[in-house]
Coordinates of C-alpha atoms and ligand atoms in Angstrom, one line a residue:
X758 CA 213.9 81.9 84.7
X759 CA 215.3 78.6 83.4
X760 CA 216.6 78.8 80.0
X761 CA 217.7 75.7 78.0
X762 CA 221.6 76.9 77.5
X763 CA 221.2 76.5 81.9
X764 CA 219.9 72.6 80.7
X765 CA 222.6 71.7 77.7
X766 CA 225.3 72.9 80.1
X767 CA 224.2 71.2 82.8
X768 CA 224.2 67.8 80.7
X769 CA 227.8 68.5 79.3
X770 CA 230.1 66.4 80.4
X771 CA 234.1 68.7 81.8
X772 CA 235.7 67.6 78.3
X773 CA 233.9 68.9 75.9
X774 CA 232.9 71.4 78.1
X775 CA 236.5 73.2 78.1
X776 CA 237.2 72.2 74.6
X777 CA 234.0 74.8 73.2
X778 CA 231.2 75.4 71.2
X779 CA 230.5 71.9 69.6
X780 CA 229.5 70.0 72.7
X781 CA 228.1 73.6 74.0
X782 CA 225.0 73.7 71.5
X783 CA 224.9 69.6 71.3
X784 CA 223.5 69.8 67.6
X785 CA 227.3 70.1 65.6
X786 CA 228.3 67.8 62.8
X787 CA 231.5 67.1 62.9
X788 CA 231.9 69.9 60.5
X789 CA 231.9 71.9 63.2
X790 CA 234.8 71.1 65.1
X791 CA 237.1 72.2 62.5
X792 CA 240.5 74.1 64.1
X793 CA 238.8 73.2 67.4
X794 CA 240.7 69.6 67.7
X795 CA 242.6 69.0 64.4
X796 CA 243.9 65.2 64.2
X797 CA 247.1 63.4 65.3
X798 CA 248.6 64.4 62.0
X799 CA 247.6 68.1 61.7
X800 CA 248.5 69.2 65.5
X801 CA 252.4 70.2 65.2
X802 CA 254.6 68.5 66.8
X803 CA 255.3 70.3 69.5
X804 CA 251.9 70.0 70.7
X805 CA 251.2 69.0 73.7
X806 CA 251.6 65.4 74.7
X807 CA 249.3 65.7 77.1
X808 CA 245.8 65.9 76.9
X809 CA 245.0 69.3 74.9
X810 CA 241.5 69.5 77.1
X811 CA 243.1 68.3 79.9
X812 CA 246.4 71.5 79.5
X813 CA 243.0 73.8 78.5
X814 CA 240.8 73.3 81.1
X815 CA 243.9 73.1 83.9
X816 CA 245.5 76.5 81.8
X817 CA 242.4 78.8 82.0
X818 CA 241.1 77.4 85.6
X819 CA 244.5 78.9 86.5
X820 CA 244.1 82.1 84.4
X821 CA 240.6 83.0 86.0
X822 CA 242.1 82.5 89.0
X823 CA 245.2 84.7 88.6
X824 CA 242.8 87.6 86.8
X825 CA 241.9 88.1 90.8
X826 CA 237.2 86.8 91.2
X827 CA 235.8 89.3 90.2
X828 CA 234.8 92.2 92.7
X829 CA 231.5 91.3 94.1
X830 CA 228.0 93.4 93.0
X831 CA 228.5 96.7 94.3
X832 CA 225.4 97.5 92.3
X833 CA 222.8 99.1 95.2
X834 CA 219.1 96.8 94.4
X835 CA 216.5 98.6 93.1
X836 CA 212.7 97.8 94.6
X837 CA 211.2 97.2 91.4
X838 CA 214.2 96.6 89.1
X839 CA 214.5 92.2 87.3
X840 CA 218.1 93.2 85.9
X841 CA 220.4 96.2 86.7
X842 CA 221.7 95.6 82.8
X843 CA 220.1 93.2 79.4
X844 CA 222.8 92.4 77.1
X845 CA 220.5 91.7 73.7
X846 CA 222.5 89.1 72.0
X847 CA 225.1 86.7 72.6
X848 CA 227.5 87.1 70.1
X849 CA 231.1 88.4 70.6
X850 CA 230.1 91.2 71.4
X851 CA 227.2 90.8 73.6
X852 CA 229.5 88.0 75.7
X853 CA 233.6 90.7 75.6
X854 CA 230.3 93.2 77.4
X855 CA 229.4 90.5 79.7
X856 CA 232.4 89.6 80.9
X857 CA 233.0 93.2 80.9
X858 CA 230.7 94.3 83.5
X859 CA 230.8 91.2 85.8
X860 CA 234.9 92.2 85.9
X861 CA 234.0 95.7 86.8
X862 CA 231.7 94.2 89.6
X863 CA 228.3 94.7 87.9
X864 CA 225.8 92.2 89.1
X865 CA 222.2 91.2 87.7
X866 CA 223.3 91.0 84.2
X867 CA 221.7 88.5 81.8
X868 CA 222.0 88.0 78.1
X869 CA 219.5 87.3 75.6
X870 CA 219.1 85.9 72.2
X871 CA 216.8 85.5 70.2
X872 CA 218.6 82.3 68.3
X873 CA 219.0 78.0 69.9
X874 CA 221.8 77.7 71.4
X875 CA 225.2 76.5 69.0
X876 CA 223.9 79.9 66.8
X877 CA 224.2 82.9 68.0
X878 CA 226.5 85.3 66.2
X879 CA 227.1 84.5 62.3
X880 CA 229.9 82.1 61.9
X881 CA 227.7 78.7 61.5
X882 CA 224.5 80.2 59.7
X883 CA 225.1 83.2 57.6
X884 CA 228.9 83.1 57.1
X885 CA 229.8 81.4 54.4
X886 CA 233.9 82.3 53.7
X887 CA 236.5 79.7 54.9
X888 CA 238.8 82.2 57.2
X889 CA 237.9 85.1 59.3
X890 CA 238.4 87.9 56.8
X891 CA 240.8 89.8 59.5
X892 CA 244.4 89.1 60.8
X893 CA 244.5 86.1 63.0
X894 CA 246.4 88.0 66.0
X895 CA 244.2 90.7 66.6
X896 CA 242.7 91.5 69.8
X897 CA 239.3 90.4 70.4
X898 CA 237.1 89.7 74.1
X899 CA 240.1 87.7 75.8
X900 CA 239.9 91.8 77.3
X901 CA 243.2 91.9 77.8
X902 CA 243.6 88.2 79.3
X903 CA 245.7 86.2 76.8
X904 CA 245.0 83.0 78.2
X905 CA 241.1 84.0 77.7
X906 CA 242.1 84.9 73.1
X907 CA 241.9 82.9 71.2
X908 CA 245.4 82.2 70.6
X909 CA 245.8 80.5 73.8
X910 CA 242.8 78.4 72.9
X911 CA 244.0 77.0 69.8
X912 CA 247.0 76.6 70.5
X913 CA 247.0 75.0 73.8
X914 CA 244.0 72.2 71.7
X915 CA 247.0 72.1 68.6
X916 CA 249.9 73.4 69.3
X917 CA 251.7 76.8 68.8
X918 CA 252.6 75.1 64.8
X919 CA 249.0 74.1 64.2
X920 CA 248.2 77.9 64.7
X921 CA 251.4 79.6 62.6
X922 CA 250.6 77.2 60.1
X923 CA 247.1 79.1 60.2
X924 CA 246.6 81.7 56.8
X925 CA 243.9 83.3 59.1
X926 CA 241.6 81.9 61.1
X927 CA 238.8 79.2 60.7
X928 CA 235.7 80.8 60.5
X929 CA 234.2 77.5 62.5
X930 CA 237.2 77.6 64.5
X931 CA 236.2 80.9 65.2
X932 CA 232.3 79.6 66.0
X933 CA 233.9 77.4 68.9
X934 CA 236.3 80.1 70.3
X935 CA 233.0 82.3 71.2
X936 CA 231.3 79.0 72.2
X937 CA 234.3 78.2 75.1
X938 CA 234.5 81.4 75.5
X939 CA 230.7 81.8 76.9
X940 CA 231.5 78.9 78.7
X941 CA 233.9 80.3 80.8
X942 CA 233.5 83.2 81.4
X943 CA 229.7 81.8 83.3
X944 CA 227.2 84.1 80.5
X945 CA 224.6 82.0 80.9
X946 CA 223.1 83.8 77.7
X947 CA 219.0 83.0 78.0
X948 CA 218.0 81.2 74.4
X949 CA 215.1 81.4 71.9
X950 CA 213.9 85.1 73.4
X951 CA 213.7 88.0 71.8
X952 CA 213.6 91.8 72.9
X953 CA 210.6 92.9 71.0
X954 CA 209.7 96.3 72.6
X955 CA 211.1 99.0 74.5
X956 CA 209.0 101.2 77.3
X957 CA 210.2 103.9 79.6
X958 CA 209.5 103.2 83.3
X959 CA 210.2 106.2 86.0
X960 CA 213.8 105.7 86.0
X961 CA 214.3 101.8 84.7
X962 CA 213.4 100.8 81.1
X963 CA 210.5 97.5 80.6
X964 CA 211.0 95.7 78.2
X965 CA 209.3 93.0 75.9
X966 CA 210.5 89.1 75.9
X967 CA 209.1 86.8 73.4
X968 CA 210.5 83.0 74.5
X969 CA 209.3 79.8 73.2
X970 CA 205.9 81.6 71.3
X971 CA 204.7 83.6 75.7
X972 CA 205.3 87.6 76.3
X973 CA 206.6 88.4 79.0
X974 CA 208.5 91.7 80.5
X975 CA 211.2 92.8 82.3
X976 CA 212.0 95.5 83.7
X977 CA 216.3 96.8 83.9
X978 CA 218.6 100.1 84.4
X979 CA 219.8 99.8 81.4
X980 CA 219.8 97.6 78.2
X981 CA 222.3 97.2 75.3
X982 CA 221.8 97.0 72.4
X983 CA 224.8 94.8 71.7
X984 CA 223.2 93.3 68.1
X985 CA 224.7 93.0 65.2
X986 CA 225.0 94.2 62.5
X987 CA 221.2 93.5 61.3
X988 CA 220.5 95.4 64.2
X989 CA 219.9 98.8 63.4
X990 CA 217.7 98.8 60.0
X991 CA 218.6 95.1 58.5
X992 CA 219.3 94.3 55.6
X993 CA 220.0 96.4 52.5
X994 CA 218.5 95.7 50.0
X995 CA 218.0 97.1 45.5
X996 CA 215.2 98.6 44.9
X997 CA 214.9 96.4 41.3
X998 CA 214.1 93.2 44.2
X999 CA 212.1 94.1 46.0
X1000 CA 208.2 93.4 45.4
X1001 CA 209.1 90.5 43.2
X1002 CA 208.6 86.9 45.0
X1003 CA 210.1 85.5 48.2
X1004 CA 211.2 82.7 47.0
X1005 CA 213.3 83.5 43.7
X1006 CA 215.6 85.7 45.5
X1007 CA 217.6 85.4 48.9
X1008 CA 219.8 88.0 50.6
X1009 CA 223.3 86.8 52.0
X1010 CA 222.9 87.9 55.3
X1011 CA 220.1 84.5 55.4
X1012 CA 219.8 81.2 56.0
X1013 CA 219.8 79.8 52.2
X1014 CA 220.0 75.8 51.5
X1015 CA 222.4 76.5 48.6
X1016 CA 221.7 72.6 47.8
X1017 CA 218.2 74.2 45.3
X1018 CA 221.2 76.1 43.6
X1019 CA 222.0 72.8 41.9
X1020 CA 221.6 73.4 37.5
X1021 CA 220.4 76.7 38.4
X1022 CA 221.8 79.9 37.2
X1023 CA 222.8 82.3 39.3
X1024 CA 222.7 86.0 39.9
X1025 CA 224.3 88.4 42.6
X1026 CA 224.2 92.0 42.5
X1027 CA 227.4 93.3 44.4
X1028 CA 230.9 92.8 45.2
X1029 CA 232.3 92.3 48.2
X1030 CA 233.5 89.4 50.0
X1031 CA 229.3 87.6 50.9
X1032 CA 228.5 88.2 47.5
X1033 CA 231.6 86.1 46.1
X1034 CA 231.6 83.8 49.4
X1035 CA 227.8 83.8 48.4
X1036 CA 229.1 83.1 44.0
X1037 CA 231.5 79.9 45.5
X1038 CA 229.4 78.3 47.9
X1039 CA 227.1 78.5 45.2
X1040 CA 228.9 77.1 42.3
X1041 CA 230.0 74.3 45.1
X1042 CA 227.4 73.3 45.4
X1043 CA 226.4 72.3 41.9
X1044 CA 224.9 75.6 40.3
X1045 CA 224.9 75.6 36.4
X1046 CA 226.1 79.8 36.2
X1047 CA 226.3 81.8 38.2
X1048 CA 227.0 85.9 37.1
X1049 CA 228.8 88.7 39.8
X1050 CA 227.4 92.1 38.8
X1051 CA 229.0 95.2 39.7
X1052 CA 228.6 98.6 39.7
X1053 CA 232.8 99.8 39.8
X1054 CA 234.9 98.9 37.4
X1055 CA 236.7 97.1 39.6
X1056 CA 237.3 94.9 42.0
X1057 CA 239.4 96.2 45.7
X1058 CA 240.9 93.2 47.2
X1059 CA 243.6 93.8 50.4
X1060 CA 247.0 94.9 49.5
X1061 CA 249.3 92.1 51.3
X1062 CA 248.1 88.7 53.4
X1063 CA 245.5 89.8 55.5
X1064 CA 247.1 86.9 57.9
X1065 CA 249.4 90.0 59.9
X1066 CA 248.0 93.2 60.4
X1067 CA 250.3 96.3 58.5
X1068 CA 253.9 97.2 59.2
X1069 CA 254.0 100.0 61.4
X1070 CA 253.4 103.5 59.3
X1071 CA 255.8 106.0 57.6
X1072 CA 253.1 109.2 58.9
X1073 CA 250.3 107.1 59.3
X1074 CA 249.4 106.4 55.4
X1075 CA 245.0 107.2 55.7
X1076 CA 243.0 108.6 58.2
X1077 CA 246.1 109.4 60.7
X1078 CA 244.8 108.0 63.8
X1079 CA 244.6 104.3 62.8
X1080 CA 247.0 102.3 65.9
X1081 CA 244.6 104.6 67.9
X1082 CA 240.6 103.8 67.3
X1083 CA 240.0 103.9 70.7
X1084 CA 240.5 107.2 70.9
X1085 CA 238.6 107.7 66.7
X1086 CA 235.6 108.6 69.2
X1087 CA 237.4 111.7 71.0
X1088 CA 237.6 113.5 67.8
X1089 CA 235.5 116.2 66.1
X1090 CA 232.3 115.8 64.7
X1091 CA 233.6 117.3 61.3
X1092 CA 236.6 114.0 61.1
X1093 CA 234.3 111.7 62.4
X1094 CA 232.1 112.7 60.0
X1095 CA 234.5 112.9 57.0
X1096 CA 235.9 109.5 58.3
X1097 CA 233.4 108.0 58.3
X1098 CA 231.8 108.9 55.2
X1099 CA 234.4 108.2 52.8
X1100 CA 233.9 104.8 55.1
X1101 CA 230.5 104.0 53.6
X1102 CA 231.1 105.2 50.9
X1103 CA 234.5 103.2 49.9
X1104 CA 233.8 100.1 47.6
X1105 CA 234.1 96.7 49.4
X1106 CA 237.6 95.5 50.0
X1107 CA 237.1 91.3 49.6
X1108 CA 240.3 88.8 50.5
X1109 CA 242.0 87.3 48.0
X1110 CA 241.3 83.5 49.0
X1111 CA 237.5 85.0 48.5
X1112 CA 238.4 86.5 45.3
X1113 CA 240.0 82.8 44.0
X1114 CA 237.1 80.8 44.9
X1115 CA 235.0 82.6 42.9
X1116 CA 237.2 82.8 40.5
X1117 CA 238.7 79.4 40.0
X1118 CA 235.1 78.1 38.2
X1119 CA 234.7 77.8 34.6
X1120 CA 231.5 78.9 35.0
X1121 CA 231.4 81.9 37.4
X1122 CA 231.2 85.4 35.4
X1123 CA 232.2 88.6 36.6
X1124 CA 230.4 91.6 35.1
X1125 CA 232.1 95.4 36.0
X1126 CA 230.3 98.2 35.7
X1127 CA 226.9 96.9 35.8
X1128 CA 224.0 98.7 36.6
X1129 CA 220.4 97.1 37.6
X1130 CA 217.9 99.5 36.6
X1131 CA 214.9 97.0 36.4
X1132 CA 213.7 92.8 36.8
X1133 CA 210.3 91.3 36.5
X1134 CA 209.7 87.4 38.0
X1135 CA 208.7 85.1 35.5
X1136 CA 208.5 81.6 34.2
X1137 CA 209.9 80.4 37.0
X1138 CA 212.5 83.5 36.9
X1139 CA 213.9 87.1 37.5
X1140 CA 214.8 88.5 33.8
X1141 CA 216.6 91.4 34.9
X1142 CA 217.9 95.0 32.9
X1143 CA 221.2 95.2 33.9
X1144 CA 223.0 98.0 31.9
X1145 CA 220.7 97.9 28.5
X1146 CA 220.4 94.8 28.6
X1147 CA 218.2 91.8 29.0
X1148 CA 219.4 88.3 31.4
X1149 CA 217.6 86.0 32.6
X1150 CA 218.1 84.1 36.6
X1151 CA 217.0 81.0 38.0
X1152 CA 217.4 83.2 41.5
X1153 CA 218.8 85.7 42.2
X1154 CA 221.2 86.7 45.7
X1155 CA 221.3 90.6 47.2
X1156 CA 225.1 90.3 48.8
X1157 CA 223.8 94.5 49.2
X1158 CA 225.0 94.2 52.9
X1159 CA 223.5 96.4 56.1
X1160 CA 221.6 100.1 56.1
X1161 CA 221.1 101.4 59.3
X1162 CA 218.2 103.7 59.5
X1163 CA 216.7 103.5 63.3
X1164 CA 212.8 103.9 61.7
X1165 CA 212.5 100.4 61.3
X1166 CA 213.9 98.4 64.0
X1167 CA 210.9 97.0 65.4
X1168 CA 212.0 96.7 69.1
X1169 CA 213.1 100.3 68.5
X1170 CA 209.7 101.5 67.1
X1171 CA 208.4 103.6 70.5
X1172 CA 211.1 105.8 71.5
X1173 CA 213.4 106.0 68.4
X1174 CA 211.6 108.4 67.6
X1175 CA 213.6 111.0 70.2
X1176 CA 217.0 109.4 69.6
X1177 CA 218.9 112.1 68.0
X1178 CA 220.3 110.9 65.0
X1179 CA 223.5 112.6 63.4
X1180 CA 221.8 115.6 60.8
X1181 CA 220.3 116.0 64.0
X1182 CA 224.0 117.1 65.7
X1183 CA 225.5 118.2 62.9
X1184 CA 225.6 120.1 59.5
X1185 CA 228.2 119.6 57.0
X1186 CA 229.7 121.9 54.9
X1187 CA 228.6 121.7 51.0
X1188 CA 229.8 119.0 49.6
X1189 CA 230.3 116.4 52.4
X1190 CA 226.5 115.9 53.3
X1191 CA 225.7 112.3 53.1
X1192 CA 221.8 110.6 53.5
X1193 CA 223.0 107.2 54.8
X1194 CA 225.4 108.8 57.6
X1195 CA 223.3 111.5 58.4
X1196 CA 221.1 108.3 59.7
X1197 CA 223.4 107.2 62.0
X1198 CA 222.4 107.3 65.7
X1199 CA 224.6 110.7 67.7
X1200 CA 226.3 108.8 70.4
X1201 CA 227.6 109.1 74.2
X1202 CA 231.0 108.8 74.4
X1203 CA 230.0 105.9 76.2
X1204 CA 227.2 104.8 73.7
X1205 CA 224.7 105.6 74.5
X1206 CA 221.7 107.1 72.9
X1207 CA 221.0 110.5 73.1
X1208 CA 217.7 112.4 73.8
X1209 CA 217.2 114.4 70.5
X1210 CA 215.9 117.5 72.5
X1211 CA 216.6 117.2 76.8
X1212 CA 213.5 116.6 77.9
X1213 CA 211.2 114.3 79.1
X1214 CA 213.3 111.5 77.1
X1215 CA 216.2 110.5 80.4
X1216 CA 215.5 106.6 79.4
X1217 CA 217.8 106.9 76.3
X1218 CA 221.2 107.0 77.8
X1219 CA 220.0 103.8 79.2
X1220 CA 220.4 102.8 76.3
X1221 CA 223.6 101.4 74.9
X1222 CA 223.9 100.8 71.5
X1223 CA 227.1 98.9 70.1
X1224 CA 226.2 97.5 66.9
X1225 CA 227.1 98.7 63.5
X1226 CA 224.9 102.2 64.2
X1227 CA 227.7 103.1 67.1
X1228 CA 230.1 103.2 64.2
X1229 CA 230.0 106.5 62.9
X1230 CA 230.2 107.6 66.5
X1231 CA 233.1 105.7 66.8
X1232 CA 234.6 105.1 63.5
X1233 CA 234.9 101.9 63.5
X1234 CA 232.5 98.8 62.6
X1235 CA 231.4 98.2 66.0
X1236 CA 230.7 94.6 66.0
X1237 CA 233.6 93.4 64.0
X1238 CA 236.2 91.6 65.7
X1239 CA 238.6 94.6 66.5
X1240 CA 235.9 96.7 67.6
X1241 CA 235.5 94.3 70.8
X1242 CA 237.3 95.9 73.2
X1243 CA 236.0 99.1 73.1
X1244 CA 233.2 97.7 75.5
X1245 CA 235.6 98.8 78.3
X1246 CA 234.1 102.3 76.7
X1247 CA 230.7 101.4 77.6
X1248 CA 231.4 98.9 81.1
X1249 CA 233.2 101.6 82.5
X1250 CA 230.0 104.4 81.4
X1251 CA 227.3 102.1 82.9
X1252 CA 229.7 101.6 86.2
X1253 CA 229.7 105.5 86.2
X1254 CA 226.2 105.9 86.2
X1255 CA 225.0 102.9 89.1
X1256 CA 227.7 105.0 90.6
X1257 CA 226.8 108.4 90.6
X1258 CA 222.5 107.3 90.4
X1259 CA 223.5 105.2 94.2
X1260 CA 225.0 107.8 95.7
X1261 CA 224.1 108.0 99.1
X1262 CA 225.6 111.4 100.0
X1263 CA 223.6 111.4 103.6
X1264 CA 225.9 108.1 104.4
X1265 CA 228.3 109.2 103.3
X1266 CA 229.1 112.5 105.4
X1267 CA 228.3 110.2 107.6
X1268 CA 231.3 108.1 106.6
X1269 CA 233.9 111.1 107.2
X1270 CA 232.3 112.1 110.2
X1271 CA 232.0 109.1 111.8
X1272 CA 235.0 109.2 114.1
X1273 CA 238.3 107.4 114.3
X1274 CA 238.0 104.3 117.3
X1275 CA 242.0 104.0 117.3
X1276 CA 242.6 99.4 117.8
X1277 CA 244.3 98.0 120.4
X1278 CA 247.7 98.6 121.1
X1279 CA 248.3 95.1 121.9
X1280 CA 250.1 93.6 118.6
X1281 CA 253.0 96.8 119.1
X1282 CA 252.7 96.8 123.5
X1283 CA 255.8 95.8 123.8
X1284 CA 258.2 98.5 122.1
X1285 CA 256.4 101.4 124.2
X1286 CA 258.3 102.8 126.7
X1287 CA 261.6 102.0 127.9
X1288 CA 262.8 98.6 127.0
Ligands
LIG949 C1 229.5 87.8 56.6 C2 229.9 88.2 57.4 C3 232.1 88.0 57.2 C4 232.2 88.6 58.4 N1 233.6 88.3 59.1 C5 234.1 89.5 59.5 C6 235.4 88.6 59.5 O1 236.0 88.1 59.5 N2 236.8 89.7 61.3 C7 235.4 90.4 61.2 O2 236.3 91.1 62.7 N3 234.2 91.1 61.7 C8 233.8 90.5 61.0 N4 232.3 90.6 60.5 C9 231.7 91.7 60.9 C10 231.2 91.1 62.6 O3 232.7 90.6 63.0 C11 230.0 89.8 62.9 O4 229.5 90.4 62.0 C12 230.0 89.5 64.2 O5 229.2 88.5 64.5 C13 229.7 90.6 64.9 O6 229.1 90.1 66.3 P1 228.5 91.0 67.5 O7 228.2 90.1 68.7 O8 228.6 92.8 67.3 O9 226.6 90.6 66.4 P2 225.8 89.5 66.1 O10 227.4 87.9 66.0 O11 225.7 89.1 65.0 O12 225.5 88.6 66.9 C14 224.1 89.3 67.6 C15 223.1 88.0 68.5 O13 223.0 89.1 68.6 C16 221.5 88.3 68.3 N5 219.6 89.3 68.3 C17 219.0 90.3 67.7 N6 218.2 90.9 67.6 C18 217.8 90.0 68.4 C19 216.4 90.4 69.5 N7 215.6 91.2 68.9 N8 216.6 90.1 70.6 C20 217.4 89.1 71.2 N9 218.0 88.6 70.3 C21 218.6 89.4 68.9 C22 221.0 87.5 67.2 O14 220.3 86.2 67.8 C23 222.0 87.3 67.0 O15 223.5 86.4 68.2 C24 231.9 89.4 59.3 C25 230.4 90.4 59.5 C26 229.8 88.9 58.0 C27 228.2 89.4 58.4

């Protein structure tokens, strides 16, 4: 299939190729380049004297050369199969998984994304913070090769001092870095291509895809769902807003033209980082008043600067396995359940800079201990009943996050009744029940769906779920940067399945039984016998 990404790559010049995103998308304004190549005065005094783009290009080529060529495709072709693996989602997770599969020697891997080139993930559309919420030094999609990491990319373009000067990673710099990573790892994402349905086809999966308004099917042996926080049930909408006219309210997850809020009174439900970022954006775009409501009596925020990871604890302070996160999936059901239940019900931690950005405005009002019990539309706005009082807004924003409920995820409609959920596999003790956690899928060690019953639905094991729904099984928010290195577990599981499914015992026996024929003694002939 010819894709737009192929076309855009074809038309890209070499310099922009090695710089990353702005050029990849071909449509991004100068603002989008923030953090990519800083102006000379902002680059560190120790910035390299040569053209940084050329330096990055040479360094990356060398790193890829030193990493060695990926193994050739060892997966046996199967009749009637278009792909070995289809990865849904060209965000950081999907890109890292595709690269991991390639390094493992698994060919015929394709990544699809429903969005336009340059818009994959959240970074250029619905994320509104100035800088990432995670520390700038945590490992991510580089898969252990530091030359493919954010730091190498940023420092090579801007100098080590510029990196040192960062508090955390600028959001758009992260977007540019991912676009560069996509190019150098040759992910070949097929944009404008949406997965709309999945059906079993014997040992394989038939995928229903929509591309440029056309429907088509493609058959694959494996499917990876790397479709993000929204990919396992969508956004969580407060019941008071459901049913109100769409134009009067929005969710922080939706792209939204905040200039529309100039001169308006805005209400925000929820007190997580995205809610504060939306409040600040609305205020910066001229909102008359912004009121943010939390049901809790406090706002949580990190105790130390988020720019550096916390020091190693004395005895472990939290769940006891913070430094071996990759092993959280090995913990007993009881521990995984309890940990995720705590996490689900914990208040969101808001970075101090996000908090300060909103609080700085005089027309920002924070309301704690506030419960929205009703809302009606009228007169071009919404009148809400909040803790017994009435308040009118021109627009309301739900900053209420995401939910996991596979039964409402359209592309899973025909297969989800057979997927084992936590409620099918684990019965929590009295006092530890949790309706939200019970709806998470109970995944296998390689992120595979498990069938509720063993008979007849083995195809589910060929669907690997690397999105928010995997979080309860793996004890980490799957999709965020710290979870990306866990792709190794998924990649190994896929490779294992291919190896075992394709094992030809007769061929293996023939190999073992082939008599050994010694080579010619010519190279050592002269040393034989008396000399
Ligand atoms: C506002 C916000 C801020 C965040 N900040 C941070 C942070 O600072 N640090 C951190 O570690 N984490 C952060 N996260 C969490 C996480 O890192 C991001 O959500 C990240 O984008 C997840 O990457 P991903 O590749 O798993 O999914 P996404 O980036 O969401 O990418 C999923 C892709 O799948 C595509 N897709 C979805 N459905 C289909 C379909 N049916 N067919 C084809 N394509 C499809 C989408 O178009 C999208 O491009 C943040 C999350 C949010 C929402």
